[in-house]
Amino acid sequence: MMQKAIMFRAYNGVEIIDTRPEAEISYSNMKYAEELASKRKQKRNKEHKSFAEILSALL
């Protein structure tokens, strides 16, 4: 059986190798959190119409 290892790169450039079985689970959780944050950021960056534009469309 092959043991999996996850390698992380810390903010200061240090590489951390994690060979624990939980490492794969924590890695997938981290990737999910990054994707969720990216989607939320995209939603927040949508252009919003000003109140005047909405009001003029209603009249």
Backbone as a printed PyTorch tensor [residue, N CA C, xyz], in Angstrom:
tensor([[[  0.8390,  -1.1740,   0.0000],
         [  0.0000,   0.0000,   0.0000],
         [  0.8910,   1.2460,   0.0000]],

        [[  0.5440,   2.1870,  -0.8480],
         [  1.3410,   3.3960,  -0.9650],
         [  0.8250,   4.4640,  -0.0030]],

        [[  1.7410,   5.0660,   0.7140],
         [  1.3590,   6.1150,   1.6550],
         [  1.3730,   7.4500,   0.9350]],

        [[  0.2940,   8.2020,   1.0950],
         [  0.2010,   9.5050,   0.4600],
         [  0.8110,  10.5500,   1.3710]],

        [[  1.3650,  11.5660,   0.7680],
         [  1.9140,  12.6930,   1.5210],
         [  1.4500,  13.9780,   0.8520]],

        [[  1.1120,  14.9380,   1.6490],
         [  0.6960,  16.2350,   1.1520],
         [  1.8050,  17.2290,   1.4920]],

        [[  2.1980,  18.0200,   0.4930],
         [  3.2330,  19.0180,   0.7300],
         [  2.5950,  20.4010,   0.6870]],

        [[  2.8340,  21.1730,   1.7270],
         [  2.3380,  22.5400,   1.8230],
         [  3.5160,  23.4930,   1.7050]],

        [[  3.2730,  24.6500,   1.1690],
         [  4.3010,  25.6840,   1.1430],
         [  3.8050,  26.8240,   2.0170]],

        [[  4.5320,  27.0930,   3.0890],
         [  4.1520,  28.1350,   4.0330],
         [  4.3790,  29.5140,   3.4120]],

        [[  3.7940,  30.5240,   4.0140],
         [  3.8970,  31.8820,   3.4720],
         [  5.3390,  32.3710,   3.3750]],

        [[  6.2170,  31.8360,   4.1950],
         [  7.6200,  32.2590,   4.1590],
         [  8.4800,  31.3700,   3.2550]],

        [[  7.8530,  30.4600,   2.4950],
         [  8.5590,  29.6250,   1.5280],
         [  8.9870,  28.2660,   2.0350]],

        [[  8.8000,  27.9900,   3.3130],
         [  9.1880,  26.6990,   3.8840],
         [  8.2090,  25.6270,   3.4160]],

        [[  8.7360,  24.4960,   2.9780],
         [  7.8860,  23.3790,   2.5520],
         [  7.6490,  22.4480,   3.7350]],

        [[  6.3970,  22.0670,   3.9030],
         [  6.0150,  21.1820,   5.0010],
         [  5.4240,  19.9260,   4.3860]],

        [[  5.9680,  18.7610,   4.7450],
         [  5.4550,  17.4870,   4.2350],
         [  4.6660,  16.8150,   5.3440]],

        [[  3.4160,  16.5180,   5.0470],
         [  2.5280,  15.9010,   6.0270],
         [  2.1500,  14.5130,   5.5240]],

        [[  2.5470,  13.4740,   6.2540],
         [  2.2810,  12.0920,   5.8290],
         [  1.1520,  11.4390,   6.6220]],

        [[  0.4970,  12.2180,   7.4670],
         [ -0.5920,  11.6390,   8.2590],
         [ -1.7800,  11.2860,   7.3570]],

        [[ -2.5590,  10.2760,   7.7180],
         [ -3.7440,   9.9390,   6.9210],
         [ -4.7500,  11.0960,   6.8480]],

        [[ -4.7770,  11.9230,   7.8920],
         [ -5.7220,  13.0460,   7.9100],
         [ -5.2970,  14.1600,   6.9570]],

        [[ -4.0650,  14.1170,   6.4870],
         [ -3.5430,  15.1890,   5.6460],
         [ -4.3580,  15.3370,   4.3660]],

        [[ -4.7350,  14.2270,   3.7660],
         [ -5.5080,  14.2910,   2.5210],
         [ -6.8730,  14.9320,   2.7720]],

        [[ -7.4850,  14.6060,   3.8830],
         [ -8.7890,  15.1910,   4.2230],
         [ -8.6420,  16.6880,   4.4610]],

        [[ -7.6340,  17.0780,   5.2180],
         [ -7.4490,  18.5010,   5.4950],
         [ -7.0900,  19.2580,   4.2210]],

        [[ -6.3780,  18.6160,   3.2970],
         [ -6.0420,  19.2540,   2.0270],
         [ -7.3050,  19.4900,   1.2030]],

        [[ -8.1920,  18.5040,   1.1480],
         [ -9.4220,  18.6830,   0.3790],
         [-10.3110,  19.7430,   1.0240]],

        [[-10.3180,  19.8080,   2.3430],
         [-11.0770,  20.8590,   3.0310],
         [-10.5070,  22.2420,   2.7150]],

        [[ -9.1920,  22.3420,   2.6640],
         [ -8.5480,  23.6120,   2.3430],
         [ -8.8870,  24.0430,   0.9160]],

        [[ -8.8390,  23.1060,  -0.0310],
         [ -9.1700,  23.4250,  -1.4220],
         [-10.6280,  23.8790,  -1.5350]],

        [[-11.5260,  23.2110,  -0.8170],
         [-12.9350,  23.5920,  -0.8290],
         [-13.1070,  25.0130,  -0.2850]],

        [[-12.4140,  25.3290,   0.7990],
         [-12.5120,  26.6680,   1.3940],
         [-11.9740,  27.7300,   0.4320]],

        [[-10.9000,  27.4130,  -0.2810],
         [-10.3530,  28.3630,  -1.2570],
         [-11.3310,  28.6000,  -2.4000]],

        [[-11.9590,  27.5380,  -2.9000],
         [-12.9260,  27.6720,  -3.9830],
         [-14.1430,  28.4780,  -3.5290]],

        [[-14.6140,  28.2150,  -2.3140],
         [-15.7580,  28.9390,  -1.7670],
         [-15.4340,  30.4240,  -1.6250]],

        [[-14.2530,  30.7350,  -1.1250],
         [-13.8450,  32.1350,  -0.9720],
         [-13.7530,  32.8170,  -2.3310]],

        [[-13.2620,  32.1030,  -3.3260],
         [-13.1500,  32.6670,  -4.6720],
         [-14.5300,  32.9640,  -5.2520]],

        [[-15.4750,  32.0410,  -5.0710],
         [-16.8320,  32.2510,  -5.5740],
         [-17.5000,  33.4290,  -4.8750]],

        [[-17.3120,  33.5360,  -3.5650],
         [-17.8950,  34.6550,  -2.8210],
         [-17.3050,  35.9820,  -3.2650]],

        [[-16.0110,  35.9830,  -3.5450],
         [-15.3550,  37.2080,  -3.9940],
         [-15.9120,  37.6310,  -5.3550]],

        [[-16.1340,  36.6720,  -6.2500],
         [-16.6900,  36.9830,  -7.5680],
         [-18.0940,  37.5550,  -7.4470]],

        [[-18.8830,  37.0080,  -6.5250],
         [-20.2410,  37.5210,  -6.3270],
         [-20.2180,  38.9640,  -5.8440]],

        [[-19.2920,  39.2820,  -4.9410],
         [-19.2070,  40.6310,  -4.3830],
         [-18.7130,  41.6410,  -5.3950]],

        [[-17.9790,  41.2030,  -6.4160],
         [-17.4030,  42.1290,  -7.3800],
         [-18.3220,  42.4220,  -8.5600]],

        [[-19.5330,  41.9070,  -8.5610],
         [-20.4660,  42.2060,  -9.6290],
         [-20.8140,  43.6860,  -9.5920]],

        [[-21.0050,  44.2450, -10.7820],
         [-21.3780,  45.6480, -10.8320],
         [-22.8290,  45.7920, -10.3830]],

        [[-23.0530,  46.7370,  -9.5160],
         [-24.4000,  46.9980,  -9.0370],
         [-24.9080,  48.2850,  -9.6590]],

        [[-26.1830,  48.2730, -10.0170],
         [-26.7710,  49.4760, -10.5790],
         [-27.0190,  50.4740,  -9.4660]],

        [[-26.8570,  51.7040,  -9.8200],
         [-27.1140,  52.7470,  -8.8290],
         [-28.6320,  52.8900,  -8.6340]],

        [[-28.9940,  53.5350,  -7.5480],
         [-30.4110,  53.7440,  -7.2510],
         [-31.0750,  54.5260,  -8.3800]],

        [[-30.3680,  55.4990,  -8.9510],
         [-30.9190,  56.3160, -10.0350],
         [-31.2090,  55.4600, -11.2710]],

        [[-30.3250,  54.5050, -11.5870],
         [-30.5400,  53.6310, -12.7460],
         [-31.7530,  52.7410, -12.5340]],

        [[-31.9120,  52.2110, -11.3450],
         [-33.0670,  51.3590, -11.0410],
         [-34.3520,  52.1710, -11.1100]],

        [[-34.3310,  53.3680, -10.5370],
         [-35.5080,  54.2330, -10.5350],
         [-35.9000,  54.6430, -11.9540]],

        [[-34.9150,  54.9610, -12.7850],
         [-35.2270,  55.3790, -14.1590],
         [-35.7880,  54.2160, -14.9700]],

        [[-35.3820,  52.9770, -14.6610],
         [-35.9080,  51.8100, -15.3780],
         [-37.3610,  51.5580, -14.9780]],

        [[-37.7370,  51.9240, -13.7690],
         [-39.1120,  51.7180, -13.3180],
         [-40.0790,  52.7680, -13.8610]],

        [[-39.5740,  53.9440, -14.1970],
         [-40.4460,  55.0520, -14.6580],
         [-40.6890,  55.0130, -16.1340]]])
